[in-house]
XYZ file of C-alpha atoms in Angstrom:
575
model
C 26.845 6.915 -4.492
C 25.810 8.805 -1.315
C 28.244 8.718 1.620
C 25.713 6.925 3.836
C 25.328 4.218 1.164
C 29.105 3.764 1.036
C 29.214 3.460 4.814
C 26.440 0.863 4.786
C 28.227 -1.101 2.048
C 31.491 -0.981 3.971
C 29.752 -2.321 7.082
C 28.276 -5.179 5.050
C 31.608 -6.010 3.506
C 33.186 -6.080 6.923
C 31.084 -9.205 7.483
C 32.604 -10.855 4.431
C 33.881 -14.319 5.289
C 37.186 -15.485 3.941
C 38.760 -18.906 4.350
C 39.662 -22.134 2.619
C 39.817 -20.477 -0.778
C 36.287 -19.101 -0.317
C 35.125 -15.491 -0.461
C 31.596 -15.017 0.827
C 29.192 -12.121 0.554
C 26.317 -14.398 1.520
C 23.175 -12.784 2.916
C 24.496 -9.229 3.033
C 21.559 -7.782 1.051
C 23.911 -5.773 -1.147
C 22.168 -3.815 -3.906
C 24.661 -3.740 -6.748
C 23.165 -1.776 -9.607
C 26.059 0.194 -11.064
C 29.805 -0.242 -11.477
C 30.241 2.210 -8.618
C 28.022 0.119 -6.338
C 30.199 -2.919 -7.014
C 33.604 -1.254 -6.453
C 34.208 -2.703 -2.992
C 33.066 -6.183 -4.034
C 35.385 -6.070 -7.041
C 38.275 -5.007 -4.811
C 37.686 -7.956 -2.473
C 37.598 -10.405 -5.389
C 40.584 -8.864 -7.119
C 42.758 -9.011 -4.008
C 41.827 -12.600 -3.157
C 44.579 -14.942 -4.280
C 43.659 -18.558 -5.017
C 39.887 -17.917 -5.180
C 38.149 -21.299 -5.405
C 34.616 -20.504 -4.212
C 32.575 -17.307 -4.547
C 29.352 -16.854 -2.595
C 27.057 -14.114 -3.872
C 23.720 -15.478 -2.646
C 21.308 -13.249 -0.771
C 22.247 -10.075 -2.682
C 20.921 -8.428 -5.832
C 23.139 -7.878 -8.856
C 22.153 -5.724 -11.833
C 23.374 -5.921 -15.431
C 26.004 -3.172 -15.110
C 27.336 -4.500 -11.801
C 27.497 -8.026 -13.246
C 29.641 -6.778 -16.140
C 32.289 -5.219 -13.879
C 32.312 -8.207 -11.519
C 32.705 -10.416 -14.587
C 35.733 -8.380 -15.703
C 37.643 -9.193 -12.517
C 36.551 -12.846 -12.640
C 38.291 -13.208 -16.010
C 41.552 -13.542 -14.057
C 40.295 -16.109 -11.534
C 41.213 -19.384 -13.235
C 41.187 -21.359 -9.984
C 37.487 -20.735 -9.308
C 35.653 -24.042 -8.833
C 32.438 -23.285 -6.952
C 29.884 -20.590 -7.795
C 27.262 -20.206 -5.062
C 25.037 -17.764 -6.908
C 21.541 -18.569 -5.651
C 19.069 -15.774 -4.815
C 21.234 -13.026 -6.310
C 18.668 -11.246 -8.497
C 16.006 -10.274 -5.934
C 13.772 -7.501 -7.259
C 15.301 -7.617 -10.731
C 13.237 -7.613 -13.885
C 13.235 -10.982 -15.566
C 14.815 -9.376 -18.641
C 17.833 -8.241 -16.596
C 18.878 -11.712 -15.505
C 20.001 -13.370 -18.793
C 22.495 -10.606 -19.757
C 23.905 -10.613 -16.216
C 24.373 -14.391 -16.348
C 25.930 -14.198 -19.810
C 28.515 -11.683 -18.565
C 29.443 -13.821 -15.569
C 29.499 -17.030 -17.611
C 31.665 -15.547 -20.353
C 34.132 -14.379 -17.692
C 34.503 -17.902 -16.316
C 35.083 -19.248 -19.826
C 37.698 -16.566 -20.512
C 39.426 -17.343 -17.216
C 39.658 -21.011 -18.146
C 38.045 -21.950 -14.847
C 37.016 -25.563 -14.284
C 33.829 -25.560 -12.252
C 32.864 -28.311 -9.839
C 29.675 -26.696 -8.512
C 27.216 -24.208 -10.002
C 24.264 -23.118 -7.860
C 21.745 -20.726 -9.424
C 18.762 -21.742 -7.263
C 16.029 -19.303 -6.198
C 16.600 -16.994 -9.147
C 13.247 -16.517 -10.875
C 14.726 -16.317 -14.368
C 12.265 -18.534 -16.246
C 13.041 -20.238 -19.578
C 14.934 -17.204 -20.914
C 17.286 -17.324 -17.929
C 18.493 -20.777 -18.975
C 19.726 -19.174 -22.191
C 21.835 -16.938 -19.970
C 24.077 -19.798 -18.833
C 23.575 -22.164 -21.776
C 26.932 -21.240 -23.337
C 28.675 -21.725 -20.001
C 27.240 -25.234 -19.635
C 28.440 -26.184 -23.110
C 31.939 -24.798 -22.548
C 35.111 -26.527 -21.236
C 34.539 -24.644 -17.966
C 31.737 -27.107 -17.174
C 33.363 -30.303 -18.442
C 34.393 -30.877 -14.803
C 30.990 -30.003 -13.299
C 29.839 -32.342 -10.527
C 26.983 -30.405 -8.902
C 24.303 -28.419 -10.742
C 21.645 -26.778 -8.571
C 18.708 -24.974 -10.177
C 16.009 -25.215 -7.538
C 13.007 -22.880 -7.797
C 13.967 -21.023 -10.984
C 10.693 -21.224 -12.927
C 12.382 -22.856 -15.907
C 9.220 -24.439 -17.239
C 9.122 -27.005 -20.042
C 11.052 -24.753 -22.413
C 13.852 -24.119 -19.937
C 14.039 -27.821 -19.124
C 14.535 -28.664 -22.794
C 17.239 -26.012 -23.235
C 19.010 -27.287 -20.135
C 18.823 -30.907 -21.283
C 20.253 -30.029 -24.699
C 23.111 -28.089 -23.083
C 23.984 -30.997 -20.789
C 24.015 -33.427 -23.710
C 26.250 -31.081 -25.693
C 28.592 -30.710 -22.722
C 28.840 -34.478 -22.395
C 29.458 -34.898 -26.132
C 32.232 -32.302 -26.249
C 33.901 -33.411 -23.020
C 33.801 -37.050 -24.139
C 35.543 -36.072 -27.368
C 38.389 -34.767 -25.217
C 38.592 -37.990 -23.251
C 37.085 -36.565 -20.039
C 33.307 -37.036 -20.196
C 31.064 -34.908 -17.991
C 30.589 -36.795 -14.705
C 27.716 -34.930 -13.055
C 26.946 -36.276 -9.579
C 24.259 -34.012 -8.092
C 21.326 -32.511 -9.985
C 18.769 -30.289 -8.241
C 15.779 -28.752 -10.051
C 12.752 -28.722 -7.753
C 9.838 -26.310 -8.198
C 10.417 -25.592 -11.873
C 7.168 -26.641 -13.581
C 9.105 -29.010 -15.831
C 6.071 -31.253 -16.373
C 6.304 -34.349 -18.571
C 8.078 -32.832 -21.552
C 10.756 -31.087 -19.503
C 11.331 -34.173 -17.360
C 11.517 -36.435 -20.418
C 14.109 -34.181 -22.061
C 16.223 -34.196 -18.901
C 15.810 -37.954 -18.562
C 17.429 -38.348 -21.976
C 20.389 -36.281 -20.764
C 20.623 -38.285 -17.524
C 20.717 -41.527 -19.507
C 23.666 -40.236 -21.527
C 25.576 -38.921 -18.507
C 25.185 -42.069 -16.358
C 27.138 -40.830 -13.296
C 24.403 -39.283 -11.159
C 24.423 -39.902 -7.414
C 21.624 -37.534 -6.343
C 18.575 -36.294 -8.235
C 16.193 -33.822 -6.600
C 13.184 -32.859 -8.740
C 10.250 -32.276 -6.346
C 7.146 -30.250 -7.231
C 7.441 -30.224 -11.000
C 3.994 -31.334 -12.159
C 5.404 -34.550 -13.613
C 2.906 -37.342 -14.365
C 3.545 -40.995 -15.189
C 4.979 -40.495 -18.712
C 7.673 -38.223 -17.307
C 8.185 -40.429 -14.254
C 8.601 -43.480 -16.511
C 11.197 -41.654 -18.623
C 13.107 -40.687 -15.479
C 12.906 -44.256 -14.165
C 14.447 -45.584 -17.363
C 17.249 -43.020 -17.103
C 17.883 -43.768 -13.423
C 18.328 -47.444 -14.275
C 21.499 -46.575 -16.197
C 22.877 -44.394 -13.402
C 24.079 -47.205 -11.101
C 25.674 -44.865 -8.553
C 22.370 -43.220 -7.562
C 22.093 -42.717 -3.800
C 19.291 -40.149 -3.462
C 16.073 -39.966 -5.496
C 13.774 -37.116 -4.479
C 10.652 -36.767 -6.631
C 8.359 -35.515 -3.859
C 5.026 -33.981 -4.874
C 4.787 -35.229 -8.442
C 2.119 -37.667 -9.701
C 3.261 -41.260 -10.245
C -0.037 -43.160 -10.208
C 0.273 -46.916 -10.633
C 2.010 -46.744 -14.030
C 4.781 -44.453 -12.850
C 5.213 -46.336 -9.587
C 5.586 -49.687 -11.378
C 8.211 -48.231 -13.718
C 10.137 -46.748 -10.807
C 9.909 -50.004 -8.853
C 11.516 -51.889 -11.741
C 14.354 -49.377 -11.758
C 14.895 -49.712 -8.007
C 15.464 -53.423 -8.496
C 18.432 -52.612 -10.718
C 20.043 -50.100 -8.344
C 22.337 -51.082 -5.478
C 23.550 -47.847 -3.912
C 20.243 -46.112 -3.094
C 20.118 -44.587 0.392
C 17.190 -42.146 0.195
C 13.865 -42.567 -1.620
C 11.468 -39.636 -1.336
C 8.229 -40.344 -3.184
C 6.064 -38.509 -0.648
C 2.875 -36.913 -1.986
C 3.372 -38.735 -5.294
C 0.101 -40.668 -5.480
C 1.784 -44.061 -5.845
C -1.351 -45.653 -4.332
C -1.551 -49.186 -3.001
C -0.491 -51.135 -6.103
C 2.447 -48.843 -6.616
C 3.450 -49.116 -2.956
C 3.418 -52.920 -3.128
C 5.635 -52.840 -6.234
C 8.075 -50.483 -4.498
C 8.009 -52.724 -1.410
C 8.984 -55.718 -3.569
C 11.918 -53.760 -4.947
C 13.010 -52.764 -1.448
C 12.722 -56.338 -0.221
C 14.818 -57.726 -3.085
C 17.744 -55.367 -2.551
C 18.539 -51.792 -1.483
C 20.528 -52.903 1.543
C 21.980 -49.413 1.991
C 18.541 -47.764 2.280
C 18.411 -45.135 5.027
C 15.165 -43.329 4.300
C 11.904 -44.315 2.585
C 9.184 -41.682 2.240
C 5.802 -42.803 0.898
C 3.727 -40.290 2.836
C 0.443 -38.847 1.509
C 0.286 -41.341 -1.365
C -3.243 -42.766 -0.898
C -1.847 -46.087 0.311
C -4.249 -48.423 2.108
C -3.593 -50.575 5.137
C -2.572 -53.888 3.533
C -0.167 -52.187 1.136
C 1.369 -50.142 3.966
C 1.890 -53.326 5.978
C 3.588 -54.883 2.942
C 5.974 -51.930 2.875
C 6.728 -52.422 6.578
C 7.437 -56.126 6.076
C 9.815 -55.304 3.212
C 12.248 -53.391 5.430
C 12.889 -56.286 7.839
C 16.567 -56.697 6.925
C 17.349 -53.042 6.141
C 19.809 -52.504 8.967
C 20.826 -49.039 7.737
C 17.254 -47.702 7.725
C 16.766 -44.582 9.821
C 13.336 -43.341 8.738
C 10.130 -44.790 7.287
C 7.435 -42.220 6.530
C 3.925 -43.522 5.821
C 2.017 -40.580 7.277
C -1.065 -39.191 5.535
C -2.208 -42.499 4.018
C -5.347 -44.546 4.692
C -4.386 -47.119 7.304
C -7.063 -46.516 9.916
C -6.491 -46.836 13.654
C -6.154 -50.622 13.527
C -3.781 -50.421 10.569
C -1.541 -47.947 12.387
C -1.347 -50.298 15.348
C -0.541 -53.285 13.116
C 2.172 -51.286 11.388
C 3.792 -50.434 14.699
C 3.552 -54.060 15.847
C 5.336 -55.317 12.718
C 8.181 -52.848 13.188
C 8.439 -53.636 16.902
C 8.806 -57.281 15.922
C 11.833 -56.290 13.816
C 13.107 -54.097 16.652
C 12.706 -51.143 14.253
C 9.876 -49.173 15.862
C 12.126 -46.135 16.190
C 12.388 -45.657 12.411
C 8.647 -45.065 11.942
C 7.688 -41.426 11.532
C 4.511 -39.812 12.841
C 1.123 -41.157 11.698
C -0.788 -38.147 13.004
C -2.220 -37.220 9.591
C -3.539 -40.689 8.727
C -6.684 -40.374 6.624
C -8.452 -43.379 8.151
C -9.370 -46.619 6.429
C -11.380 -46.449 3.194
C -13.652 -48.998 1.567
C -11.931 -51.115 -1.102
C -14.601 -50.593 -3.752
C -14.621 -46.833 -3.222
C -10.854 -46.555 -3.667
C -10.800 -48.804 -6.731
C -13.524 -46.728 -8.379
C -11.606 -43.510 -7.653
C -8.380 -44.980 -9.016
C -10.085 -46.196 -12.199
C -11.699 -42.791 -12.728
C -8.386 -40.985 -12.188
C -6.543 -43.297 -14.587
C -9.235 -42.835 -17.244
C -9.163 -39.040 -16.855
C -5.368 -39.041 -17.055
C -5.343 -41.166 -20.214
C -7.984 -38.948 -21.819
C -5.965 -35.841 -20.924
C -2.790 -37.355 -22.377
C -4.540 -38.255 -25.624
C -5.900 -34.717 -25.909
C -2.457 -33.231 -25.290
C -0.966 -35.583 -27.848
C -3.546 -34.575 -30.441
C -2.813 -30.910 -29.755
C 0.905 -31.487 -30.297
C 0.214 -33.317 -33.550
C -1.937 -30.489 -34.876
C 0.351 -27.726 -33.627
C 3.716 -29.158 -34.611
C 2.868 -31.004 -37.778
C 4.507 -34.169 -36.511
C 1.523 -36.453 -36.533
C 3.348 -39.543 -37.760
C 6.143 -39.427 -35.156
C 3.961 -38.372 -32.236
C 0.907 -40.570 -32.771
C 0.209 -42.751 -29.713
C 0.838 -46.482 -30.113
C -2.863 -47.169 -29.699
C -3.581 -45.195 -32.867
C -0.680 -46.777 -34.767
C -1.911 -50.242 -33.884
C -5.486 -49.450 -34.817
C -6.721 -50.942 -38.077
C -9.114 -48.032 -38.553
C -7.046 -45.164 -39.918
C -9.988 -42.734 -39.888
C -9.267 -40.013 -37.314
C -11.770 -39.890 -34.478
C -13.164 -36.358 -34.120
C -12.856 -34.760 -30.688
C -16.188 -34.391 -28.888
C -17.601 -30.843 -28.982
C -16.923 -28.576 -26.001
C -19.192 -25.861 -24.660
C -18.653 -23.300 -21.882
C -20.459 -25.405 -19.286
C -18.261 -28.435 -20.038
C -15.081 -26.378 -19.774
C -16.100 -24.762 -16.481
C -17.164 -28.110 -15.025
C -13.941 -29.914 -16.022
C -11.403 -27.267 -17.085
C -8.337 -28.186 -19.133
C -6.096 -26.267 -21.557
C -7.338 -28.414 -24.416
C -11.003 -27.686 -23.715
C -10.344 -23.950 -23.531
C -8.591 -23.994 -26.916
C -11.331 -26.155 -28.422
C -13.900 -23.490 -27.521
C -12.390 -21.575 -30.421
C -11.349 -17.960 -30.988
C -14.539 -16.674 -29.382
C -13.936 -18.501 -26.100
C -13.346 -15.257 -24.190
C -16.605 -13.701 -25.417
C -18.602 -16.874 -24.803
C -17.411 -17.306 -21.208
C -17.926 -13.626 -20.373
C -21.424 -13.661 -21.877
C -22.467 -16.729 -19.909
C -21.145 -15.492 -16.544
C -23.474 -13.450 -14.347
C -21.090 -10.685 -13.234
C -23.606 -9.364 -10.702
C -22.797 -12.501 -8.676
C -19.302 -12.033 -7.190
C -18.969 -15.721 -6.263
C -19.658 -16.798 -9.846
C -17.061 -14.353 -11.142
C -14.452 -15.638 -8.667
C -15.244 -19.272 -9.448
C -15.082 -18.664 -13.203
C -11.780 -16.789 -12.912
C -10.283 -19.623 -10.865
C -11.438 -22.205 -13.416
C -9.917 -20.188 -16.274
C -6.628 -19.599 -14.462
C -6.334 -23.242 -13.393
C -5.426 -24.221 -16.971
C -2.677 -21.595 -17.319
C 0.476 -22.783 -19.051
C 3.533 -20.823 -20.105
C 2.894 -21.831 -23.717
C 1.739 -19.218 -26.233
C -1.682 -20.594 -27.332
C -2.866 -21.488 -23.820
C -1.438 -18.381 -22.153
C -3.026 -16.128 -24.770
C -6.400 -17.850 -24.391
C -6.274 -17.505 -20.593
C -5.310 -13.820 -20.825
C -7.996 -12.971 -23.389
C -10.689 -14.808 -21.441
C -9.607 -13.146 -18.195
C -9.750 -9.743 -19.922
C -13.259 -10.297 -21.245
C -14.608 -11.590 -17.930
C -12.948 -9.112 -15.577
C -13.445 -6.064 -17.791
C -17.152 -6.853 -17.875
C -17.202 -7.335 -14.079
C -15.144 -4.325 -13.001
C -16.945 -1.930 -15.368
C -20.363 -3.018 -14.089
C -21.830 -0.414 -11.659
C -23.269 -3.186 -9.473
C -20.010 -5.154 -9.095
C -18.431 -4.944 -5.625
C -14.628 -4.966 -6.065
C -13.894 -5.260 -2.349
C -16.200 -8.256 -2.048
C -14.469 -9.775 -5.089
C -10.949 -9.546 -3.662
C -12.144 -10.895 -0.310
C -13.821 -13.901 -1.919
C -10.815 -14.519 -4.164
C -8.408 -14.531 -1.203
C -10.680 -16.983 0.637
C -10.776 -19.358 -2.333
C -6.997 -19.099 -2.615
C -6.682 -20.162 1.026
C -5.059 -16.853 2.036
C -7.959 -15.563 4.110
C -10.132 -17.458 6.580
C -13.889 -17.565 6.211
C -16.681 -18.309 8.648
C -18.083 -20.704 6.065
C -16.052 -23.745 5.035
C -14.587 -23.041 1.609
C -12.266 -25.498 -0.127
C -9.147 -23.732 -1.357
C -7.897 -24.331 -4.896
C -5.324 -27.178 -5.027
C -2.607 -25.062 -6.697
C -2.053 -21.308 -6.691
C 0.316 -21.253 -9.666
C -2.324 -20.551 -12.321
C -4.195 -17.846 -10.430
C -0.952 -16.123 -9.367
C 0.303 -16.023 -12.964
C -3.103 -14.819 -14.161
C -3.239 -12.124 -11.481
C 0.258 -11.033 -12.510
C -1.211 -10.282 -15.923
C -4.571 -8.966 -14.702
C -3.260 -6.342 -12.260
C -1.402 -4.646 -15.142
C -4.594 -4.062 -17.140
C -6.470 -0.749 -17.174
C -9.685 -2.300 -15.857
C -8.089 -3.562 -12.632
C -8.782 -1.180 -9.695
C -5.381 -0.067 -8.428
C -6.904 0.328 -4.948
C -6.936 -3.497 -4.688
C -3.186 -3.824 -5.274
C -2.080 -3.099 -1.649
C -4.605 -5.623 -0.298
C -3.467 -8.306 -2.706
C 0.198 -7.540 -1.995
C -0.315 -7.771 1.774
C -1.834 -11.253 1.611
C 0.545 -12.650 -1.008
C 3.495 -11.454 1.084
C 2.373 -13.360 4.202
C 3.991 -16.747 4.970
C 1.877 -19.510 3.476
C 2.731 -23.095 2.515
C 0.655 -23.009 -0.672
C 2.401 -19.808 -1.759
C 5.807 -21.259 -0.896
C 5.250 -24.066 -3.394
C 4.642 -21.474 -6.142
C 7.455 -19.120 -5.236
C 8.306 -18.202 -8.838
C 4.730 -17.101 -9.603
C 4.512 -15.375 -6.222
C 7.741 -13.474 -6.900
C 6.502 -12.388 -10.332
C 3.213 -11.061 -8.918
C 4.837 -9.223 -6.001
C 7.374 -7.660 -8.349
C 4.569 -6.443 -10.634
C 2.483 -5.115 -7.719
C 5.524 -3.257 -6.405
C 5.937 -1.507 -9.760
C 2.303 -0.351 -10.030
């Protein structure tokens, strides 16, 4: 290590905070690659008697450095809290599991009994969960009370591995007479979707001691929400439920409302941006009215709730003396509805609890909203049936996975799926439709796209990437189709690459345009597709700095896809 590097490390370590059994290297931007790099950190840990909490967040730890840090941790049996979020910045995804295994094995060897484990903001994906799976199943975690895995990109696969590990931990700890009593669970921004959420719900139902659950922005629809609701009902100590930015619809909202009626300790409900809609809001209002006397915060913002339903919510909080905040912003109350809402709360002497209504969408016509809701419900049911059929074909579990509707049907003849062509897929893209186009889907889409028209190429790429999933058949289909389309475009002498990247950035909402262009609703698919595309030989490397510059800029849409953003930036940096 160069002398200037040693000096810089020494200066950073001088900022190390010690106190109350805690040793903190938080936010020091230490780059610990080798055993030599980690010498000073090891010394600090080794010399700290009675170490109960170790903060490593805001640094970057490599495989070799993790091994030597792990060696010294083998003697720290009193360690209870591991604050290890954001400690693999710039690392390859393949480096993270072995580093976590080393650190986890050390804690097991030490006989530590953890109370808190925080691995948030480490983009380790499903494989990373394997890195601490053994730790979670070990006696070291029998005492775990807080598990924080926010923004880790676990996906469905990682969610299932995590759920299985938690169940195993509970089974083993129960056998020893001290069952796992997890209190706080945090796993926002992980793309868990329905299957991941359902697996975790099963674990939650077994554990039964949860007090806080934070699972925002996970792409969970009503089947997953219903599973979680059923699990929450048998966790009577729940105080905080944060499922912000998932998709309840009426079915999920009704299931959650029933659960709320059974809970008595709830203080915070955050269902903002969850599409509970009016019927769901009324059901939740009934649950609030019947009980929840300790409620401090109710967030139903941006949920497509109309005026009458919003007023019902307001009337439900009349006797909630502990309430500090009611958020109904971004719904469809209209000016008159907003005034009525304020009047109701003033009548209860609770006007101060109402949050801003500055983003109210204005009042909509009843018939228009009902039609939209019916269409959405029908589309959702159709999508679920298609997904179910895919699972049955792919997993060979038709009998156990067949929907109840099919079981109950007297006609046992399978109904063939309607044929799909390129135009249908591009008009209403879904993973199922892409797969149903068959093995030649990439060729068909490329053939039918006029690559001399940059806008058509951008639009087609966005439609393809919108169905991206981290599951082998879908991911492969998206990659192959992207290859066929973009190879054809970039190798065409008439294709303008600069115009392409400009248009793409506009459609992603990262660059302003003189013309009004509606940005794509989620950047996850296109970011993951770009992460693949920029590594291909047909992609002009001259576009990489432009793409990197815009993806690096602060942006709310990018923030909600931080795992995919991190993956792309890491790839661009390595080009």
